[in-house]
Coordinates of C-alpha atoms in Angstrom, one line a residue:
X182 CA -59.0 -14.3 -20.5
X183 CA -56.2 -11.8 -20.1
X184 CA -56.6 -9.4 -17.5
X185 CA -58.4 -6.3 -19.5
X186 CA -58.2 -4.2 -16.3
X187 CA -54.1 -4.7 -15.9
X188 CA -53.7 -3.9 -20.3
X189 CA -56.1 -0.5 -19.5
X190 CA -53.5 0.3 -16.8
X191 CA -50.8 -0.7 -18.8
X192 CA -52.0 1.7 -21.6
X193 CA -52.4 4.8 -19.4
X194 CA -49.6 4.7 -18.0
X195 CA -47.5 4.2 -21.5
X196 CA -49.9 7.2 -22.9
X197 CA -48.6 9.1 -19.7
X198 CA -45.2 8.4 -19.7
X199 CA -44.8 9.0 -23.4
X200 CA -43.3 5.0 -24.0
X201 CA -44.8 3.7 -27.0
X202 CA -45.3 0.6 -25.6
X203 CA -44.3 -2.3 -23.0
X204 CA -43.2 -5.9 -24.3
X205 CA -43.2 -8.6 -21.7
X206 CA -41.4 -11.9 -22.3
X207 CA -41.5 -15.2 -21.3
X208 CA -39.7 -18.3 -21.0
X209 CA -40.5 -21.4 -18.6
X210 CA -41.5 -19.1 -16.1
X211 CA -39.0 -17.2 -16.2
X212 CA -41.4 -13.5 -15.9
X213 CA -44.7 -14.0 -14.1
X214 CA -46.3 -10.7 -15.0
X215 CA -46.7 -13.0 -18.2
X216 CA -49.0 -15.4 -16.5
X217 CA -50.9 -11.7 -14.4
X218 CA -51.5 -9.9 -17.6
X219 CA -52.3 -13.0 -20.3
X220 CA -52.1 -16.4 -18.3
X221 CA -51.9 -19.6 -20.6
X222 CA -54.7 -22.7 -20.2
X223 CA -51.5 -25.4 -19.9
X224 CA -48.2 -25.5 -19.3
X225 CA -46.1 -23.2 -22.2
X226 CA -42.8 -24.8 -23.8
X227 CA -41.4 -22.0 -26.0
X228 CA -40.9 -18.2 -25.8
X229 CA -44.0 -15.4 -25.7
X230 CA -43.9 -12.2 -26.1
X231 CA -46.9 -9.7 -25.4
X232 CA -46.7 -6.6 -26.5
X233 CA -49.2 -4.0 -25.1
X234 CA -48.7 -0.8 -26.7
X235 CA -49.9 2.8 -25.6
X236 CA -53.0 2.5 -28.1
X237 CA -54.3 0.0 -29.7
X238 CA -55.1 -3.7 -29.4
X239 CA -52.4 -6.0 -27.8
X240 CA -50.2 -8.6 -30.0
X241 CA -49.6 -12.2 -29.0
X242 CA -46.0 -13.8 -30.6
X243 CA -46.6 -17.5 -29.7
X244 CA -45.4 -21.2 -30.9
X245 CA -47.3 -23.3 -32.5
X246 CA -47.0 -25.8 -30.0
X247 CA -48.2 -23.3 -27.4
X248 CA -50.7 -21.0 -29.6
X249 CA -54.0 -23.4 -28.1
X250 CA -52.8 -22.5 -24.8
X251 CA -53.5 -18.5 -25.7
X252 CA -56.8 -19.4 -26.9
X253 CA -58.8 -18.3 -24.5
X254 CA -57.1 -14.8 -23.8
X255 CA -59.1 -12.9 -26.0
X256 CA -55.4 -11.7 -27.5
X257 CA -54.8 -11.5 -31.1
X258 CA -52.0 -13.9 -31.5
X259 CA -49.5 -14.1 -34.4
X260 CA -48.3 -17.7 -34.6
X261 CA -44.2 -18.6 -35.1
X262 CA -42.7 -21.7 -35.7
X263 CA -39.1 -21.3 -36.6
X264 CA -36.6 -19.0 -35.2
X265 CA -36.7 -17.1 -38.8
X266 CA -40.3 -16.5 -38.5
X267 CA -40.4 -15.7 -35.0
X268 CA -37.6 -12.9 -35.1
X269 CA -39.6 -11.4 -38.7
X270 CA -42.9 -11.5 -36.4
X271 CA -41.5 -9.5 -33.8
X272 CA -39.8 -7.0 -36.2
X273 CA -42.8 -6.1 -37.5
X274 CA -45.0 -6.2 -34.2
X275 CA -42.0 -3.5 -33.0
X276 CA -42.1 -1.6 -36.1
X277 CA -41.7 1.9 -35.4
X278 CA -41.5 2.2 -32.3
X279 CA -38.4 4.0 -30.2
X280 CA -38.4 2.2 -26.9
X281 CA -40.3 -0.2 -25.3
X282 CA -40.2 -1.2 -22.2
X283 CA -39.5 -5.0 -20.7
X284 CA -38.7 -6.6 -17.3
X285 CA -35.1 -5.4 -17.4
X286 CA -33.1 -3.5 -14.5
X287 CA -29.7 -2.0 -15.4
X288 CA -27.1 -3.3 -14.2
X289 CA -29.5 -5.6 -12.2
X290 CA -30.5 -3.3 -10.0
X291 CA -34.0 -4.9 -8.9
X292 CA -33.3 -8.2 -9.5
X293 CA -37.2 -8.6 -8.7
X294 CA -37.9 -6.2 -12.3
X295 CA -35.0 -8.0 -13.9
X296 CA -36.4 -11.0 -15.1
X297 CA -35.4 -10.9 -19.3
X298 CA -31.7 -12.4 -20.1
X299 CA -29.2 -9.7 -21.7
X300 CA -29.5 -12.1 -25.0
X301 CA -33.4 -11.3 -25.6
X302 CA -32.6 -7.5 -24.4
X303 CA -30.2 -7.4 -27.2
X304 CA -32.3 -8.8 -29.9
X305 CA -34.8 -6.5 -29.8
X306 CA -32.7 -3.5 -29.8
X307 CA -30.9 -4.9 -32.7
X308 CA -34.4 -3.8 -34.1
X309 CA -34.0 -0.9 -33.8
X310 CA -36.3 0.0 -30.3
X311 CA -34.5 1.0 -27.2
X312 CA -35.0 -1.5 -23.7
X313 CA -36.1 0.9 -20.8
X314 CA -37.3 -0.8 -17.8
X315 CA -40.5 -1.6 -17.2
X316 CA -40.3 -1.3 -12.7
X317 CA -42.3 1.5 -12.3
X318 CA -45.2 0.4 -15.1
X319 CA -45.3 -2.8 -14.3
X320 CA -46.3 -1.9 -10.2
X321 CA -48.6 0.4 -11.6
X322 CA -51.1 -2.1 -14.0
X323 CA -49.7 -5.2 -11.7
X324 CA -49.0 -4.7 -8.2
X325 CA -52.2 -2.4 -6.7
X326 CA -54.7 -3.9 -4.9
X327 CA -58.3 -3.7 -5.6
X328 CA -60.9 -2.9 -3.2
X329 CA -62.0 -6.8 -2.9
X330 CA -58.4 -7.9 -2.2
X331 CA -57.5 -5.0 -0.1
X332 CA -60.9 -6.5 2.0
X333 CA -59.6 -10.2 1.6
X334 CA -55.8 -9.0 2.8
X335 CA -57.8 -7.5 6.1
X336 CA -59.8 -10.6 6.7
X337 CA -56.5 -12.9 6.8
X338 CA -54.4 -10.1 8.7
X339 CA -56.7 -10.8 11.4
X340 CA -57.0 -14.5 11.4
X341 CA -53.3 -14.5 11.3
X342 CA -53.0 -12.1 14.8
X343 CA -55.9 -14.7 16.4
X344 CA -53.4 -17.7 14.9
X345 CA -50.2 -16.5 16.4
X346 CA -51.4 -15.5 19.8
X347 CA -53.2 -19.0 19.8
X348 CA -49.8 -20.7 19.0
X349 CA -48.4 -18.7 21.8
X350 CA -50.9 -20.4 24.1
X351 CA -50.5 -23.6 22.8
X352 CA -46.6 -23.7 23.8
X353 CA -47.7 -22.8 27.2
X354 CA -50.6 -25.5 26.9
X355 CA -47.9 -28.3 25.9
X356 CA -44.6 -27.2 28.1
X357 CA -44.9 -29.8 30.3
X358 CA -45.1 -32.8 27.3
X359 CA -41.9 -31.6 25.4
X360 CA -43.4 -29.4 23.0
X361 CA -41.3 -28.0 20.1
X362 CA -40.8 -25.7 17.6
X363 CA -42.2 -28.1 15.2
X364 CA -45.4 -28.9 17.0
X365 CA -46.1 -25.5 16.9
X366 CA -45.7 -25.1 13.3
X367 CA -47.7 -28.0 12.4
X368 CA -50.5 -26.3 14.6
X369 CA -50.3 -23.4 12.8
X370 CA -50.8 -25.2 9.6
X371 CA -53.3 -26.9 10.4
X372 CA -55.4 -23.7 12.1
X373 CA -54.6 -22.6 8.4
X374 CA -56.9 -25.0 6.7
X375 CA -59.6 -24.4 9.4
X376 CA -59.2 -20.9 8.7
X377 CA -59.8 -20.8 5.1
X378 CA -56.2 -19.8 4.5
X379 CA -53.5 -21.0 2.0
X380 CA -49.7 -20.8 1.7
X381 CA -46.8 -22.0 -0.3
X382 CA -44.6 -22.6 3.0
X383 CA -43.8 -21.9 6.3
X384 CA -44.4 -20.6 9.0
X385 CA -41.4 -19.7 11.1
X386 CA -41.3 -21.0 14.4
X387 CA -37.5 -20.5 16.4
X388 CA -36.7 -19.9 19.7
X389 CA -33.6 -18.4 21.2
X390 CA -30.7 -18.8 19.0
X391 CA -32.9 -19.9 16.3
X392 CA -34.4 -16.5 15.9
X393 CA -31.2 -14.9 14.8
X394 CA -31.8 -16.8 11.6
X395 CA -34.5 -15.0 9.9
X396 CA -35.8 -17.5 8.0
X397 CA -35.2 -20.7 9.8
X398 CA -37.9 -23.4 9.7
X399 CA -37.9 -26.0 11.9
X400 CA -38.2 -30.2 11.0
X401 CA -39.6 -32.9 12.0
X402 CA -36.5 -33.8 13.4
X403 CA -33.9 -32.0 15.7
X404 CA -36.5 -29.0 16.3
X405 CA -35.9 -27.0 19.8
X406 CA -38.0 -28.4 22.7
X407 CA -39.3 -25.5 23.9
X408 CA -38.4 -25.0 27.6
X409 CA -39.5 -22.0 30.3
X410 CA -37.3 -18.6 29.9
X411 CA -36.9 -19.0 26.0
X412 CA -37.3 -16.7 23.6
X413 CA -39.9 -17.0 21.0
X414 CA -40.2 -15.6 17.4
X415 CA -43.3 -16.6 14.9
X416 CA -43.2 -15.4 11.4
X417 CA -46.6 -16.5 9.7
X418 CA -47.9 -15.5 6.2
X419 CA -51.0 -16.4 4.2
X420 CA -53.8 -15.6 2.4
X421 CA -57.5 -16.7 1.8
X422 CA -57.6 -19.9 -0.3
X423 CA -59.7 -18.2 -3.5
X424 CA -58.5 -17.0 -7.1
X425 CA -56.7 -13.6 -6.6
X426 CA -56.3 -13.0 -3.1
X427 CA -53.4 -11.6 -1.2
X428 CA -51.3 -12.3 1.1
X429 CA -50.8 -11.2 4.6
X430 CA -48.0 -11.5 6.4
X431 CA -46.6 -10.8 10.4
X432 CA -44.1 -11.7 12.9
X433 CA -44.4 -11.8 16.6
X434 CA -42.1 -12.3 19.6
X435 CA -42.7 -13.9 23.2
X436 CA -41.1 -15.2 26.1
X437 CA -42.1 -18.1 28.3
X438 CA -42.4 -16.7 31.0
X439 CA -43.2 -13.9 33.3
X440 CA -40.3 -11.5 33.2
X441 CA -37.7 -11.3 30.1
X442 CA -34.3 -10.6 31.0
X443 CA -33.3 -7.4 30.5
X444 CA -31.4 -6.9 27.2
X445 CA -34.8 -9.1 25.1
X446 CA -36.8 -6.3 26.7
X447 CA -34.0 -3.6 25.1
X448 CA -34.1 -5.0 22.0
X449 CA -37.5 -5.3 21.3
X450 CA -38.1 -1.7 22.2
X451 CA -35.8 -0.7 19.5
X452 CA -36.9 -2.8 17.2
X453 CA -40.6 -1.8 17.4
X454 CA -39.5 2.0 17.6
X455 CA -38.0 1.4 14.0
X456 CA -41.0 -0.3 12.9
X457 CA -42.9 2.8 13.8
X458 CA -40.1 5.2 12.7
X459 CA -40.8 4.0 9.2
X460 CA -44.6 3.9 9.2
X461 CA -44.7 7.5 10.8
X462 CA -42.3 8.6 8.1
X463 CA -44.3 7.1 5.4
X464 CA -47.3 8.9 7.3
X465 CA -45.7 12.6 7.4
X466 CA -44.1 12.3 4.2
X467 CA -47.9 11.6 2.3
X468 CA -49.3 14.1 4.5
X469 CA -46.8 16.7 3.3
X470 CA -47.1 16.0 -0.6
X471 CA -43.8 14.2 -0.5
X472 CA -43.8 11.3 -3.0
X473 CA -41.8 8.5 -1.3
X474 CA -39.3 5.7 -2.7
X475 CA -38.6 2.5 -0.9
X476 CA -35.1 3.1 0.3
X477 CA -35.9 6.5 2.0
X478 CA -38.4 4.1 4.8
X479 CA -35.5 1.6 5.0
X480 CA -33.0 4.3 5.7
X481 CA -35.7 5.6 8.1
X482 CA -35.5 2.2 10.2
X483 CA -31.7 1.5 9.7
X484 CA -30.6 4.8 10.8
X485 CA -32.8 4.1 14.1
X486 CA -31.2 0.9 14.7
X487 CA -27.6 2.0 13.9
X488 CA -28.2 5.2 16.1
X489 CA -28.5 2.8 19.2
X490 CA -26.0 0.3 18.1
X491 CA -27.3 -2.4 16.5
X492 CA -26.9 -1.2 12.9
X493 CA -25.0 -4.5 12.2
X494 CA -27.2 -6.5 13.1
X495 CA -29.6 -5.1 11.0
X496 CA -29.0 -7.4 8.2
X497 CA -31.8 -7.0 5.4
X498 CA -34.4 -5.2 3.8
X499 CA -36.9 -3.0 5.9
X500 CA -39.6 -4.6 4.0
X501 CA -41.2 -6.3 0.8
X502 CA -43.7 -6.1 -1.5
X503 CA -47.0 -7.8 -1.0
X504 CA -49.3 -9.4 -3.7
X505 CA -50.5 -13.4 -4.9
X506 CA -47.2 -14.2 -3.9
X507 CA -46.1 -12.9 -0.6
X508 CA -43.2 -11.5 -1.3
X509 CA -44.6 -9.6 -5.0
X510 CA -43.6 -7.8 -8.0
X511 CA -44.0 -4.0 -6.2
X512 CA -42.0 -1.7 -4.7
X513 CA -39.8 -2.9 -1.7
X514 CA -38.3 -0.9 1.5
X515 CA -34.8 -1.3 0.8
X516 CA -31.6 0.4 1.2
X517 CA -29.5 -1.9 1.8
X518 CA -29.9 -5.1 -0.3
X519 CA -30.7 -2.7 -3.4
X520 CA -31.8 0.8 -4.1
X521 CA -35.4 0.6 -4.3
X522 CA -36.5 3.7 -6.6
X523 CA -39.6 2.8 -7.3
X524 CA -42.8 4.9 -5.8
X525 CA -45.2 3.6 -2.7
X526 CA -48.1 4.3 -5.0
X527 CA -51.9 4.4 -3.9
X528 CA -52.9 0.8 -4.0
X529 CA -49.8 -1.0 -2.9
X530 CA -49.1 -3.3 0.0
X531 CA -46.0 -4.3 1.6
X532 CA -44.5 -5.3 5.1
X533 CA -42.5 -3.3 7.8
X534 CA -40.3 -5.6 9.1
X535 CA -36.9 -4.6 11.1
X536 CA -34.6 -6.9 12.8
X537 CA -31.6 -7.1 15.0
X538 CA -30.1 -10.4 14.9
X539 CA -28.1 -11.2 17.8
X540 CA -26.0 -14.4 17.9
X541 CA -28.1 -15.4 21.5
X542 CA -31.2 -14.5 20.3
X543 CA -32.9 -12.1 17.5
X544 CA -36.2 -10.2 17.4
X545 CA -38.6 -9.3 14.3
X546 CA -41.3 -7.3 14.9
X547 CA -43.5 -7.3 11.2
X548 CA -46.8 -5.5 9.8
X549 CA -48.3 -5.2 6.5
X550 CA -49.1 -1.3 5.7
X551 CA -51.1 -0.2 2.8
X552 CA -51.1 3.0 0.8
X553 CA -54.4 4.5 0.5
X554 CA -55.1 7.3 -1.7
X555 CA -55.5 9.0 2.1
X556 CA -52.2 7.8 3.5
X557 CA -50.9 4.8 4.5
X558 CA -52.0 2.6 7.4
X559 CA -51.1 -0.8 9.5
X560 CA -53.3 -3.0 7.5
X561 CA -52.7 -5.9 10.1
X562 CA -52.3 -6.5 13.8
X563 CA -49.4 -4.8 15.1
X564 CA -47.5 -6.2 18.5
X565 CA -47.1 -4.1 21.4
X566 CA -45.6 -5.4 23.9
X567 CA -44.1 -9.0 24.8
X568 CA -46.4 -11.8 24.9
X569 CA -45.3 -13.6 27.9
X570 CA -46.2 -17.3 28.2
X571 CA -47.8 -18.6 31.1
X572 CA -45.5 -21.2 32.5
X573 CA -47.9 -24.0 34.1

């Protein structure tokens, strides 16, 4: 069935924003907000187009080939079969209306929105509607969290802080047999399916110069042995294994041993007073009324960095959206990779995530935060301090 809650959404936000109505296209895959709003039985093989306008029921342009896959949606469908009587279907479904908007991004601005090719942007303004960009309606009827997932996001947060800390252990467990970085991932795997918990990869397990690539993932073979007086970084991210749950997602730092050398200790101190820089911010700003835009946290974090030297080392977003997937569809904390205009609405999630990279080492420190209609909040464990590793 196609997601009646999401088309509701859709619809009040159209009727608010004055947009007569919102047209999402697909193509292989190419935009998954097809497959949230009205998800096919079967694998598709030729180009959809929903279009949900401000009031009224939703339209359905499908193939043929593909209509039986759209049977089940509950959608009214208008069925096409050659390029002539697709293009006449879609005149008509668009007649009279001014703009509509579509998973576009000028200039490719949020190439996470931009997900329609220039070709299919021009064909339907050579009928006559404008293209705006959809970024800010579809977060709104796509991207917030209900009360169930927010719950189910909460539940995995935690497992994930017991996971990491038990991983930490297990490297202090397994020093003296030659464990390495990919033992450790393999055990975090598998505490996954004890757990109840799903993902589509990972985790990150590096040590020392390892960490300075954020997403490194170590193999089966030439992984680091891990050895007393490295640095450790995990970066681990799931979600419960049931239809429409969230993800969570967190990295933590350690050090095998009992005393980290000075500049790790310097380094992770800044870090973590960025992370909290941009959570405070985000905090102060709701309190004061003050909508907020993902690049005004990043340029919270970044400015904290660069104001104690390490700005260029800082070398990615503050954060990203949260949702099925775990990086999703909503608003990111960026500055720097894009400009992120988009509003942290009530009912979002996303992480907090800054990083200095050094070429010896690097350290992460990540939460998830969640906006509440009462502010936002750490909706995970959050590190403190650094987990040392008992050497045996």
């Amino acid at each position: 069935m196609a997601n009646a809650q999401m088309i509701h959404d859709a619809q009040e936000y159209l009727a608010r924003e004055n947009v007569p109505g919102w047209l999402i296209y697909d193509y292989l895959g190419c935009n998954p907000v097809l497959a949230q709003v009205a998800p096919a039985s079967g694998h598709v093989t030729r180009p959809v187009f929903l279009y949900v306008p401000a009031s009224g029921s939703p339209t359905l342009l499908t193939h043929h080939v593909d209509a039986g896959k759209f049977a089940d949606t509950g959608v009214d469908s208008v069925v096409y079969s050659s390029r002539v009587t697709l293009e006449s279907a879609l005149r008509d479904t668009l007649a009279g209306a001014a703009s509509v908007a579509m998973e576009y991004s000028p200039r490719n601005g949020l190439p996470r929105v931009s997900r329609v090719d220039a070709g299919t942007v021009e064909l339907v303004r050579s009928m006559g509607p404008d293209v705006v960009s959809s970024a800010y309606l579809m977060q709104y009827a796509t991207q917030r969290w209900s009360p169930e997932q927010l719950a189910g996001h909460q539940r995995a947060a935690d497992k994930l802080g017991r996971i990491v800390n038990e991983a930490f252990a297990r490297i202090g467990q397994r020093l003296a047999d030659g464990v390495t970085e990919f033992e450790i991932a393999e055990f975090i795997r598998r505490r996954f399916g004890e757990e109840g918990l799903t993902t589509a990869d990972g985790p990150i397990v590096s040590t020392n110069a390892h960490c300075s690539d954020p997403h490194y993932e170590p193999a089966a073979e030439g992984s680091s042995v891990i050895v007393p007086g490295d640095w450790v970084l995990i970066d681990l991210w799931a979600r419960e294994d049931t239809p429409g749950s969230v993800y969570a997602d967190i990295t933590w730092t350690a050090y095998v041993g009992d005393n980290p050398p000075e500049r790790n200790r310097k380094i992770f101190d800044i870090v973590l007073g960025a992370r909290d820089a941009a959570l405070n911010f985000l905090k102060d700003a709701h309190a004061a009324g003050d909508p907020i835009q993902g690049w005004q946290a990043d340029d919270v974090a970044r400015r904290y960095i660069t104001d104690r030297g390490y700005g260029e080392y800082f070398t990615h977003r503050l954060g990203h959206s949260i949702y099925h997937t775990v990086h999703g569809e909503g608003v990111n904390l960026d500055n720097f990779e894009t400009h992120d205009t988009r509003r942290i609405i009530p009912g979002v999630g996303f992480s907090i995530e800054p990083g200095i990279y050094l070429p010896e080492f690097g350290v992460r420190s990540e939460i998830d935060a969640y906006m509440s209609e009462d502010g936002p909040y750490a909706s995970s464990p959050v590190q403190r301090d650094i987990v040392l590793i008992t050497v045996a």
